[in-house]
Short mmCIF file of C-alpha atoms and ligand atoms in Angstrom, two decimals:
data_model
loop_
_atom_site.label_atom_id
_atom_site.label_comp_id
_atom_site.label_asym_id
_atom_site.label_seq_id
_atom_site.Cartn_x
_atom_site.Cartn_y
_atom_site.Cartn_z
CA MET C 1 31.75 66.22 25.81
CA PRO C 2 31.22 66.40 22.02
CA ILE C 3 34.30 66.37 19.82
CA LEU C 4 32.77 68.92 17.46
CA THR C 5 30.28 71.70 18.05
CA ALA C 6 28.84 74.13 15.52
CA GLU C 7 27.02 77.11 17.00
CA LYS C 8 24.86 79.58 15.11
CA LEU C 9 26.86 78.84 12.02
CA LYS C 10 26.09 81.01 8.99
CA LYS C 11 27.60 81.48 5.57
CA TYR C 12 26.06 84.09 3.33
CA TYR C 13 27.16 84.95 -0.19
CA GLY C 14 26.44 88.27 -1.87
CA THR C 15 24.41 91.11 -0.44
CA GLU C 16 20.73 92.00 -0.30
CA PRO C 17 18.65 91.69 -2.42
CA ASN C 18 20.82 88.98 -4.06
CA ILE C 19 21.92 87.19 -0.93
CA THR C 20 22.41 83.41 -0.79
CA ARG C 21 22.06 81.95 2.67
CA ALA C 22 24.15 78.84 1.95
CA VAL C 23 24.23 77.93 5.66
CA ASP C 24 21.71 79.68 7.85
CA ASP C 25 22.03 79.33 11.60
CA ILE C 26 23.09 75.74 12.01
CA ASN C 27 23.66 74.26 15.47
CA PHE C 28 24.78 70.71 16.11
CA SER C 29 27.35 68.61 17.86
CA VAL C 30 29.04 65.32 17.14
CA GLU C 31 30.25 62.84 19.73
CA GLU C 32 33.65 61.21 19.59
CA GLY C 33 33.57 58.10 17.40
CA GLU C 34 30.20 58.93 15.90
CA PHE C 35 29.50 58.46 12.18
CA VAL C 36 27.23 61.22 10.95
CA ALA C 37 25.85 61.54 7.44
CA ILE C 38 24.73 64.97 6.26
CA VAL C 39 22.17 64.66 3.49
CA GLY C 40 20.33 67.17 1.35
CA THR C 41 19.70 68.01 -2.27
CA SER C 42 22.24 69.77 -4.47
CA GLY C 43 22.61 73.39 -3.34
CA SER C 44 21.24 72.77 0.17
CA GLY C 45 24.53 73.86 1.76
CA LYS C 46 26.26 70.55 2.53
CA SER C 47 29.67 71.40 1.05
CA THR C 48 29.65 74.85 2.59
CA LEU C 49 28.87 73.36 5.99
CA LEU C 50 31.57 70.67 5.71
CA ASN C 51 34.15 73.19 4.53
CA MET C 52 33.47 75.39 7.56
CA ILE C 53 33.67 72.42 9.93
CA GLY C 54 37.03 71.53 8.39
CA GLY C 55 38.36 75.08 8.58
CA LEU C 56 38.60 75.34 4.78
CA ASP C 57 35.99 78.07 4.61
CA ILE C 58 35.38 80.95 7.03
CA PRO C 59 31.85 81.43 8.41
CA THR C 60 30.02 84.72 8.02
CA SER C 61 29.21 84.29 11.71
CA GLY C 62 29.01 81.61 14.36
CA THR C 63 31.64 79.21 15.62
CA VAL C 64 33.05 75.76 15.05
CA SER C 65 34.82 74.15 18.00
CA ILE C 66 36.83 70.97 17.81
CA ARG C 67 37.93 69.51 21.14
CA SER C 68 36.89 72.82 22.74
CA GLU C 69 39.18 74.81 20.47
CA LYS C 70 37.48 77.51 18.42
CA LEU C 71 38.67 77.52 14.82
CA SER C 72 37.85 81.23 14.60
CA ASN C 73 40.46 82.00 17.25
CA MET C 74 43.25 80.66 15.05
CA ASP C 75 45.25 82.55 12.44
CA ASP C 76 45.96 80.95 9.04
CA ASP C 77 49.15 79.17 10.12
CA GLN C 78 47.59 77.84 13.31
CA LEU C 79 44.57 76.65 11.37
CA THR C 80 46.72 74.84 8.78
CA LEU C 81 48.61 73.05 11.53
CA PHE C 82 45.41 72.25 13.45
CA ARG C 83 43.80 70.84 10.32
CA ARG C 84 46.83 68.70 9.55
CA ARG C 85 46.87 67.24 13.06
CA ASN C 86 43.16 66.80 13.71
CA ILE C 87 41.24 66.43 10.48
CA GLY C 88 41.46 64.01 7.57
CA PHE C 89 39.75 64.94 4.32
CA ILE C 90 38.27 62.67 1.69
CA PHE C 91 37.06 64.31 -1.51
CA GLN C 92 34.78 63.14 -4.28
CA ASN C 93 37.57 63.40 -6.88
CA TYR C 94 40.13 61.70 -4.60
CA ASN C 95 42.74 64.49 -4.96
CA LEU C 96 45.68 62.09 -5.10
CA VAL C 97 49.07 63.53 -6.06
CA PRO C 98 49.66 62.16 -9.59
CA ILE C 99 53.47 62.08 -9.39
CA LEU C 100 53.54 60.09 -6.13
CA ASN C 101 52.91 56.37 -5.90
CA VAL C 102 50.23 54.88 -3.65
CA TYR C 103 52.52 54.43 -0.65
CA GLU C 104 53.79 58.01 -0.92
CA ASN C 105 50.27 59.37 -1.32
CA ILE C 106 49.08 57.57 1.80
CA VAL C 107 51.93 58.68 4.06
CA LEU C 108 51.99 62.27 2.78
CA PRO C 109 50.09 63.81 5.75
CA VAL C 110 52.55 62.22 8.16
CA TYR C 111 55.57 63.54 6.26
CA LEU C 112 54.06 67.00 6.01
CA ASP C 113 53.87 67.00 9.79
CA ASN C 114 57.52 65.88 10.10
CA LYS C 115 56.47 62.70 11.86
CA GLU C 116 57.48 59.08 11.45
CA VAL C 117 55.07 56.67 9.83
CA ASP C 118 53.62 54.16 12.28
CA ALA C 119 54.52 51.09 10.21
CA GLU C 120 52.16 48.77 12.06
CA PHE C 121 49.23 51.16 11.68
CA MET C 122 50.09 51.63 8.01
CA GLU C 123 50.03 47.86 7.53
CA GLN C 124 46.66 47.56 9.25
CA ILE C 125 45.09 50.29 7.12
CA VAL C 126 46.56 48.97 3.89
CA GLN C 127 45.33 45.48 4.70
CA LEU C 128 41.87 46.63 5.70
CA LEU C 129 41.52 48.62 2.49
CA GLY C 130 43.01 45.86 0.34
CA LEU C 131 45.85 47.94 -1.06
CA GLU C 132 48.76 45.57 -0.34
CA SER C 133 49.54 44.89 -3.97
CA LYS C 134 49.08 48.48 -5.10
CA LEU C 135 51.62 50.36 -2.99
CA ASP C 136 54.05 50.86 -5.91
CA SER C 137 51.35 51.80 -8.41
CA MET C 138 50.78 55.34 -9.62
CA PRO C 139 47.28 56.84 -9.19
CA ASN C 140 46.58 56.79 -12.94
CA GLN C 141 47.06 53.01 -12.93
CA LEU C 142 44.19 52.55 -10.46
CA SER C 143 40.43 52.31 -10.87
CA GLY C 144 38.19 54.92 -9.25
CA GLY C 145 37.35 52.62 -6.35
CA GLN C 146 41.02 51.87 -5.75
CA GLN C 147 41.90 55.55 -5.84
CA GLN C 148 39.15 56.28 -3.34
CA ARG C 149 40.51 53.57 -1.03
CA VAL C 150 43.93 55.24 -1.23
CA ALA C 151 42.28 58.55 -0.34
CA ILE C 152 40.61 56.91 2.68
CA ALA C 153 43.94 55.46 3.83
CA ARG C 154 45.56 58.89 3.43
CA ALA C 155 42.82 60.56 5.46
CA MET C 156 43.38 58.09 8.31
CA ILE C 157 47.14 57.58 8.44
CA ALA C 158 47.86 60.57 10.69
CA LYS C 159 45.17 59.30 13.10
CA PRO C 160 43.10 62.48 12.95
CA ALA C 161 40.30 62.78 15.46
CA ILE C 162 37.84 63.63 12.70
CA VAL C 163 37.53 62.45 9.13
CA LEU C 164 35.44 64.60 6.79
CA ALA C 165 34.21 63.06 3.57
CA ASP C 166 32.55 65.04 0.78
CA GLU C 167 30.53 62.70 -1.46
CA PRO C 168 33.20 59.99 -1.11
CA THR C 169 31.39 57.70 -3.53
CA GLY C 170 30.19 60.40 -5.91
CA ASN C 171 32.27 59.16 -8.85
CA LEU C 172 31.88 55.42 -8.27
CA ASP C 173 29.41 52.84 -9.56
CA SER C 174 26.89 51.60 -7.00
CA LYS C 175 28.60 48.28 -6.26
CA THR C 176 32.00 49.90 -5.72
CA SER C 177 30.33 52.66 -3.70
CA ALA C 178 28.79 50.15 -1.31
CA SER C 179 32.14 48.46 -0.71
CA VAL C 180 33.90 51.81 -0.22
CA MET C 181 31.19 52.75 2.28
CA GLU C 182 31.69 49.49 4.19
CA LEU C 183 35.45 50.08 4.31
CA LEU C 184 35.03 53.67 5.39
CA LYS C 185 32.70 52.62 8.18
CA ASP C 186 34.85 49.66 9.26
CA SER C 187 38.06 51.64 9.32
CA SER C 188 36.59 54.57 11.23
CA ARG C 189 35.12 52.07 13.75
CA LYS C 190 38.30 50.12 14.06
CA PHE C 191 40.44 53.19 14.66
CA CYS C 192 37.80 55.06 16.73
CA GLN C 193 37.65 57.98 14.33
CA THR C 194 34.75 60.37 14.13
CA LEU C 195 33.39 60.41 10.61
CA ILE C 196 31.27 63.13 9.06
CA MET C 197 30.18 62.44 5.52
CA ILE C 198 28.06 64.41 3.13
CA THR C 199 26.06 62.66 0.49
CA HIS C 200 22.95 63.17 -1.57
CA ASN C 201 22.51 59.40 -1.68
CA ILE C 202 20.12 58.35 1.07
CA GLU C 203 21.02 54.70 0.58
CA PHE C 204 24.64 55.34 1.59
CA ALA C 205 23.57 57.61 4.43
CA GLN C 206 22.07 54.49 6.07
CA PHE C 207 25.61 53.37 6.93
CA ALA C 208 25.82 56.22 9.45
CA ASP C 209 24.84 56.23 13.15
CA ARG C 210 22.90 59.43 12.58
CA ILE C 211 21.56 61.29 9.58
CA ILE C 212 21.31 65.06 9.57
CA ARG C 213 19.19 66.43 6.76
CA ILE C 214 19.61 69.97 5.58
CA GLU C 215 17.41 72.05 3.34
CA ASP C 216 18.12 75.61 2.23
CA GLY C 217 20.98 75.93 4.71
CA CYS C 218 18.99 74.74 7.75
CA ILE C 219 18.86 71.45 9.62
CA VAL C 220 15.39 69.97 9.21
CA GLU C 221 15.98 66.52 10.72
CA GLY C 222 18.40 64.50 12.78
CA ASN C 223 19.84 66.94 15.26
CA ILE C 224 20.30 66.05 18.91
P1 ADP K 1 25.60 71.46 -1.68
O1 ADP K 1 26.96 71.02 -1.26
O2 ADP K 1 24.52 70.95 -0.79
O3 ADP K 1 25.34 71.16 -3.11
P2 ADP K 1 26.70 74.12 -1.48
O4 ADP K 1 27.18 74.24 -0.09
O5 ADP K 1 27.72 73.83 -2.53
O6 ADP K 1 25.53 73.04 -1.52
O7 ADP K 1 25.94 75.41 -1.89
C1 ADP K 1 24.88 76.00 -1.11
C2 ADP K 1 24.41 77.28 -1.78
O8 ADP K 1 25.43 78.26 -1.70
C3 ADP K 1 24.10 77.11 -3.26
O9 ADP K 1 23.02 77.96 -3.54
C4 ADP K 1 25.37 77.58 -3.93
O10 ADP K 1 25.13 78.05 -5.23
C5 ADP K 1 25.82 78.69 -2.99
N1 ADP K 1 27.30 78.86 -3.01
C6 ADP K 1 28.21 77.94 -2.61
N2 ADP K 1 29.45 78.42 -2.73
C7 ADP K 1 29.31 79.67 -3.22
C8 ADP K 1 30.23 80.70 -3.56
N3 ADP K 1 31.55 80.54 -3.43
N4 ADP K 1 29.72 81.86 -4.02
C9 ADP K 1 28.40 82.05 -4.16
N5 ADP K 1 27.49 81.12 -3.84
C10 ADP K 1 27.93 79.96 -3.39
P1 ADP K 2 28.82 69.69 -4.81
O1 ADP K 2 27.35 69.92 -4.68
O2 ADP K 2 29.13 68.48 -5.64
O3 ADP K 2 29.54 69.71 -3.52
P2 ADP K 2 28.98 72.35 -5.86
O4 ADP K 2 28.81 72.55 -7.31
O5 ADP K 2 27.87 72.67 -4.95
O6 ADP K 2 29.47 70.85 -5.67
O7 ADP K 2 30.24 73.17 -5.33
C1 ADP K 2 31.55 72.96 -5.79
C2 ADP K 2 32.38 74.16 -5.40
O8 ADP K 2 31.93 75.33 -6.09
C3 ADP K 2 32.31 74.50 -3.92
O9 ADP K 2 33.60 74.80 -3.43
C4 ADP K 2 31.42 75.70 -3.83
O10 ADP K 2 31.83 76.58 -2.79
C5 ADP K 2 31.59 76.36 -5.18
N1 ADP K 2 30.32 76.94 -5.62
C6 ADP K 2 29.10 76.37 -5.60
N2 ADP K 2 28.15 77.21 -6.03
C7 ADP K 2 28.80 78.35 -6.36
C8 ADP K 2 28.37 79.60 -6.87
N3 ADP K 2 27.09 79.88 -7.12
N4 ADP K 2 29.30 80.54 -7.07
C9 ADP K 2 30.58 80.30 -6.82
N5 ADP K 2 31.07 79.14 -6.32
C10 ADP K 2 30.18 78.18 -6.10
#
């Protein structure tokens, strides 16, 4: 039973004759605990696909199901709640809250869901990502790699079933990128989280269990 299924997924922008088929009839599924990299050149539809999987963007047609629940059957409030409980997001530009310190940034998704922080889990994540000495720091006091590690911790703290990462190393130098990739892979393994990452960097895609390549909105390689 896959944790995520996309069926006949399409996202079109504009109308004929100026239509852009950003995602054009994509079908795939991801198993629980799998690490999938979605690769493709700029403009191939990666971000659009990831945003639909994460319920941030509404498909023109087709469905996304997570744990057998169809995102299209949910209204806005239900979708917000579902996202908060089931999906962790990691963005290229980290999206940390500048007025909160590292600790507060990491635990934010738990607070937003009115839950208690699992202190032991927090400690494990912080240790794994090497953030022990940074918890009181503000985001602007951190390097890019450190900020991205905070963003990874934040995406994982609520123990979402799926973590979606959009070019997580896009703003980092290659050495820092490789270590962030290792940490991302290790932490998703350790905590049995499904990880779907988009990247245009084929070198970093090699960290994944499976690579799906898309071109012009279609999967051309790597589907099962
Ligand atoms: P990638 O992430 O692979 O770079 P995108 O998903 O961002 O690709 O974009 C796929 C295609 O859809 C591109 O041609 C892009 O210009 C177009 N596109 C994406 N978002 C929009 C939008 N909001 N309005 C119009 N066209 C868009
Ligand atoms: P990346 O390839 O780094 O993911 P993009 O430039 O493709 O970044 O897209 C960044 C954002 O801009 C996305 O949210 C996408 O939907 C939007 N976007 C991309 N292309 C267009 C476009 N032609 N018109 C309007 N919005 C777009």
